[in-house]
């Protein structure tokens, strides 16, 4: 019995509900939050090990065999992401405890975070298309609650765009499911895959796949990322970090899943289109990142660039490119959380989000400065930090298949990443120190410790890439050979 | 025995320990501890000399990420040994010098950490065999160089110089990385040695030339070749020991090393030859030309470094021709590479010495401005002597080592001009001509350094120094000066023990050892080379005397057209254009963002339908249409269209409710009682909410133009609607499979329930329902917190 | 107190009673006929809302001293717990079981975890709807 | 019948798109609710009307496929949650900014 694979979803839900009852007891909430998240990390790790030994795990809910019931499917790809997501969540939670304020904590901040994580984990693990929609909704509603949480003016204003666009994409998702169900007559991903393989991917199915592409592109910020910079600038740091690290990645996951498991028969249309979209995303993100002097915007456009880069891997779809994308996905979750937390900390300390209004911070806050420096290098893909392996593997895939334009854009975009962050670093951290030491706002340890851990993680992941190499190659292998997945779900 | 692979880590480990040591040994200048690192490594490497001279090499591997074949394989051969010795040797002297140069008030901890990082990175670059690791260490040097240039980060110039250096070198590094990936894609290996073994296959591959160009971009940016040289003069904002170490002796030579290392792979190719030698010569000329106009001593030295690097580069370019298979007398041209290696060593000695002297002048007088300096000879005789030796060596005069390598350079250039290959019969004559002109300039600026600083009159605004620099500070430059002289007299020690093994490691795939020995001698009789040198001295002296008039030439090259300005304005322009483009489409207006989504639906899906001919339609299978359905459809359409034109809030809300109820009528019609019930109740509840939320708010302003009719929006809407319909009709007509629903007909047997829909919800797909309940719960809590968490006066401030 | 109000309130009480019965009926009929937890919950909620309309909110809240947010949470807890129960019995998550008891006087009583699950759904719906309505109407 | 429903859904999508492109939040919300209806109608039509009987033992006529029914039900509930949330958000917005023209709202600067 593989009931263990539902735990990454059930634990956060139960924790969230429990914390609703305990919403007045802030301290208890904090402890339970942390314990639950750590528990989840441990469980995901156990699942990962189990997959390594037993292959893909599946769980038919209620004992109703696929494709009739709903099935959870845990393969290496999904569980690696679950693991990373929970790790990042734990650190964002710690950061939040020191920054979010008791008022928010009493008004269900922790329940919302846990439910968000439940939605995220569910989206990674589910093997059913409609259930993916439902998991998305869990995640999205929690994100709506979080993005507006606190009700400041900018939050109220920007969240409208976020919510309206996401509601639109949800409706489109339902329509896309309707089409696919009408055509293929089933909802289970493995079953869908098997049936599509049987009938061939007709032009109509390709058209439907493009609707999925649009839906997931909105969620992941591929091409249709316009909602992202504004929305991610609105909420408090810890929430923004959580969003930046997790939400778009779920969309990316869905893109990888659908276009490697379901619609992989006509890459000339779909994958080339993804390539074009990735290229435009890279360009748009790159120029966006250097267009403004607002740190929040720069950070948000960096999210966009990463999405474009990861999707190169899918457009190319070779073993090494996919492996590279997976590495990069994991790396990006960690590093984006770090970047958002650091940027947020800077803004809290200096009370301005424009980098040209501050200088010489490194004298007052050396640790913060060096963490930012590390984050900058890691984001640029400088070895031995975590961005490197992903970058060369994706790049290698692009070279192998002759996608030189994508390769060039991908690599040039990392220069833009470097430059955009270098501007912040050189202007804000270097230069004459403006704040004297007795005037400086104290930097709470609770804020810097999560950042430190994340920085260590990016180093560890870079230097110790060998430790997850087998899981990643297994994940890529499953993505490239849908039969493994189908076999595990339908024939076990 | 500690292997080279581990030796590379030594600097890194010490760097990690520095913060602790710095605290513990606060009385000691931390530089003394740091100095032991390069000194020990120098000894360690020097012990390999006899081994290497015999033509042997040492290889070993430390495993890092075996899954991707990313392992630290080091390869110690003649070429890497030369660089290793320069890095550690000059490194020791530079650290020694820095101990006196930097006072304990400076942030020594940072300085030495960066320096050690650099040293480790540089050793890595020259010793690793794996291209990815090579790239890793390459970037380590770029980054530590960045940090060192910006050591005085409060200064604007330092920051600017650091930024420029980082952007240019990292860009080049990325290009090089792409080149490496291309090599791997064509040969299947990241090991440089393995590529050399399989070079025959690689030469046939279509990626051969692209990979070469990419790798050369890396080399040119790092070695400050034209037009990427602009970062090097700006990098002079670094403390002088750094300029001496990184920006003249070691890091900038990494590009040369790269070219040397890859010569066996790319050498002999036309493109390689012309790029390396052509860019080298151009850099040589341009650097020397620009050096003369400088007024800052360090900037002058920077341009001179650029020029000298160009010289070495061009030698490697010319020498690469000896790899050409068609050439019978190929071995003749190995002399150029020999000369290149020799000059590389010489340059490190004399340029290091010169930088240190300039540092001393700066340290003593607080300025490096040539216009204000002068007459220092009598106060600082030792510095003067060192400067004289360094400059004359650079100018190519005897009895200094620069003379020897300069003569060999001329020999190589003369020889290549006579060759009948790669259209050299036409253009070959340019080689010696450019070399000669550039050398004249070199002579001129070498004179400037010595004469303008140490002779003549000092500007009155400066305090005269009373004494020579501290002795400790002089040790390092004096040692280097001794080398400059010593090598002149005993050149063949260097030739036999260092350069010959390096030649072996470059050429082992092509030639046997006997073609590679070259004796260096100071006197070859009255040959062309000698006359060239004499000519240089004469013309150079003339130009120096007429310098005031010569400087008019520079009016032809105004500052605002320089590459420097181009880079600066390019970056600013990029930011400005980016801002314009981004602001253009990122309007912050939801309407626009939604249109992007709608447009992509129409273009992607509609386009695909039309282009691929995916649209099919038949309605023979349709169920019959009830009369009541017609009526319902008509009602809904009318209500929906009315919704567009309604100008008041209340009727709009009611219309919406009406549409909801009508839709539920459909569910009644099709015997979906659960759906109908739910829809009705939900519609009631949400209409109530609508009213609750908006009834009490002020009415929409009675602005007649409140909702102007928009043709543009209408077109978008209709196309979206049409797309949705077209796909839906095709799906309906082209059902590929039966649905899985038949399974649920057995609900009674399977789950003991007669209501199939409810059984699906409560049992088959209970998981959906469970999550749906979670969604509802979040919505409820969300609404609650949204309303309750208002900022009230005096309330706790929320973090925004 | 005005006569009108008394009449309204009396009628309301009656209607609420009818609605509650309906809700209960819908809840249990879901197994074999239209109905089920969700609809029952909504109907129940509307009964309470009717009470709010007839009496003033405070009186009703005094009569039903419940925190509806907590009811919603409780509902979710109940629904998820039925699933977690299966983990304890080592059957796939959310496997429903029917337990039949032969009780004296009442005869056969079937207790299905589906019912428990549906009860959770109904509780959540009641909790959420009332929470939303209460929150807004308190605020306006 | 299916064709008719599909065209109806298409018209609802058109109207909804038009409403969502307007500058008034309530109209946008109305547009969203129309889109939801349209998507449900599509789900229904895609399943076809020759599905199995929703209640075993019931007779006659055309029925919607049972599985889409369940999906629609789930979707209705979810959109109810979403709609109520966004309604309250809109309410809070009007209350805070006192503006019902979104084009003007986006122009407001923070701080």
Tab-separated table of C-alpha atoms in Angstrom, chain D residues 21-83:
chain	number	residue	atom	x	y	z
D	21	UNK	CA	-12.209	43.627	-21.389
D	22	UNK	CA	-14.215	46.463	-19.891
D	23	UNK	CA	-12.907	48.750	-17.226
D	24	UNK	CA	-15.432	48.011	-14.539
D	25	UNK	CA	-14.753	45.401	-11.925
D	26	UNK	CA	-18.327	44.238	-11.553
D	27	UNK	CA	-18.622	43.733	-15.268
D	28	UNK	CA	-15.425	41.729	-15.140
D	29	UNK	CA	-16.855	39.572	-12.398
D	30	UNK	CA	-20.052	39.112	-14.378
D	31	UNK	CA	-17.907	38.132	-17.349
D	32	UNK	CA	-16.132	35.562	-15.227
D	33	UNK	CA	-19.398	34.073	-14.113
D	34	UNK	CA	-20.631	33.832	-17.719
D	35	UNK	CA	-17.412	32.118	-18.680
D	36	UNK	CA	-17.969	29.567	-15.958
D	37	UNK	CA	-21.424	28.826	-17.275
D	38	UNK	CA	-20.007	28.497	-20.765
D	39	UNK	CA	-17.328	26.081	-19.625
D	40	UNK	CA	-19.945	23.964	-17.850
D	41	UNK	CA	-22.154	23.904	-20.903
D	42	UNK	CA	-19.183	22.832	-22.949
D	43	UNK	CA	-18.335	20.044	-20.519
D	44	UNK	CA	-21.908	18.925	-20.756
D	45	UNK	CA	-21.988	19.047	-24.549
D	46	UNK	CA	-18.610	17.356	-24.899
D	47	UNK	CA	-19.776	14.443	-22.821
D	48	UNK	CA	-22.658	14.084	-25.235
D	49	UNK	CA	-26.290	13.559	-24.419
D	50	UNK	CA	-26.388	9.840	-24.766
D	51	UNK	CA	-24.808	9.109	-21.506
D	52	UNK	CA	-26.001	6.697	-18.932
D	53	UNK	CA	-28.820	7.303	-16.626
D	54	UNK	CA	-27.850	9.449	-13.663
D	55	UNK	CA	-30.167	7.606	-11.310
D	56	UNK	CA	-30.299	3.897	-11.740
D	57	UNK	CA	-33.812	2.733	-12.308
D	58	UNK	CA	-34.882	5.956	-13.926
D	59	UNK	CA	-36.138	5.663	-17.488
D	60	UNK	CA	-36.156	7.381	-20.825
D	61	UNK	CA	-34.854	10.388	-22.641
D	62	UNK	CA	-31.476	11.944	-23.184
D	63	UNK	CA	-29.042	12.315	-20.376
D	64	UNK	CA	-25.789	13.952	-19.794
D	65	UNK	CA	-22.798	11.686	-19.388
D	66	UNK	CA	-22.468	11.030	-15.657
D	67	UNK	CA	-18.803	11.839	-15.271
D	68	UNK	CA	-19.065	15.360	-16.724
D	69	UNK	CA	-21.986	15.926	-14.383
D	70	UNK	CA	-19.770	15.211	-11.442
D	71	UNK	CA	-17.072	17.420	-12.867
D	72	UNK	CA	-19.491	20.267	-13.439
D	73	UNK	CA	-20.751	19.933	-9.900
D	74	UNK	CA	-17.262	20.186	-8.514
D	75	UNK	CA	-16.528	23.101	-10.753
D	76	UNK	CA	-19.716	24.913	-9.729
D	77	UNK	CA	-18.774	24.666	-6.095
D	78	UNK	CA	-15.258	25.822	-6.716
D	79	UNK	CA	-16.362	28.784	-8.753
D	80	UNK	CA	-18.799	29.679	-6.027
D	81	UNK	CA	-15.866	29.913	-3.638
D	82	UNK	CA	-13.816	31.933	-6.068
D	83	UNK	CA	-16.676	34.243	-6.951
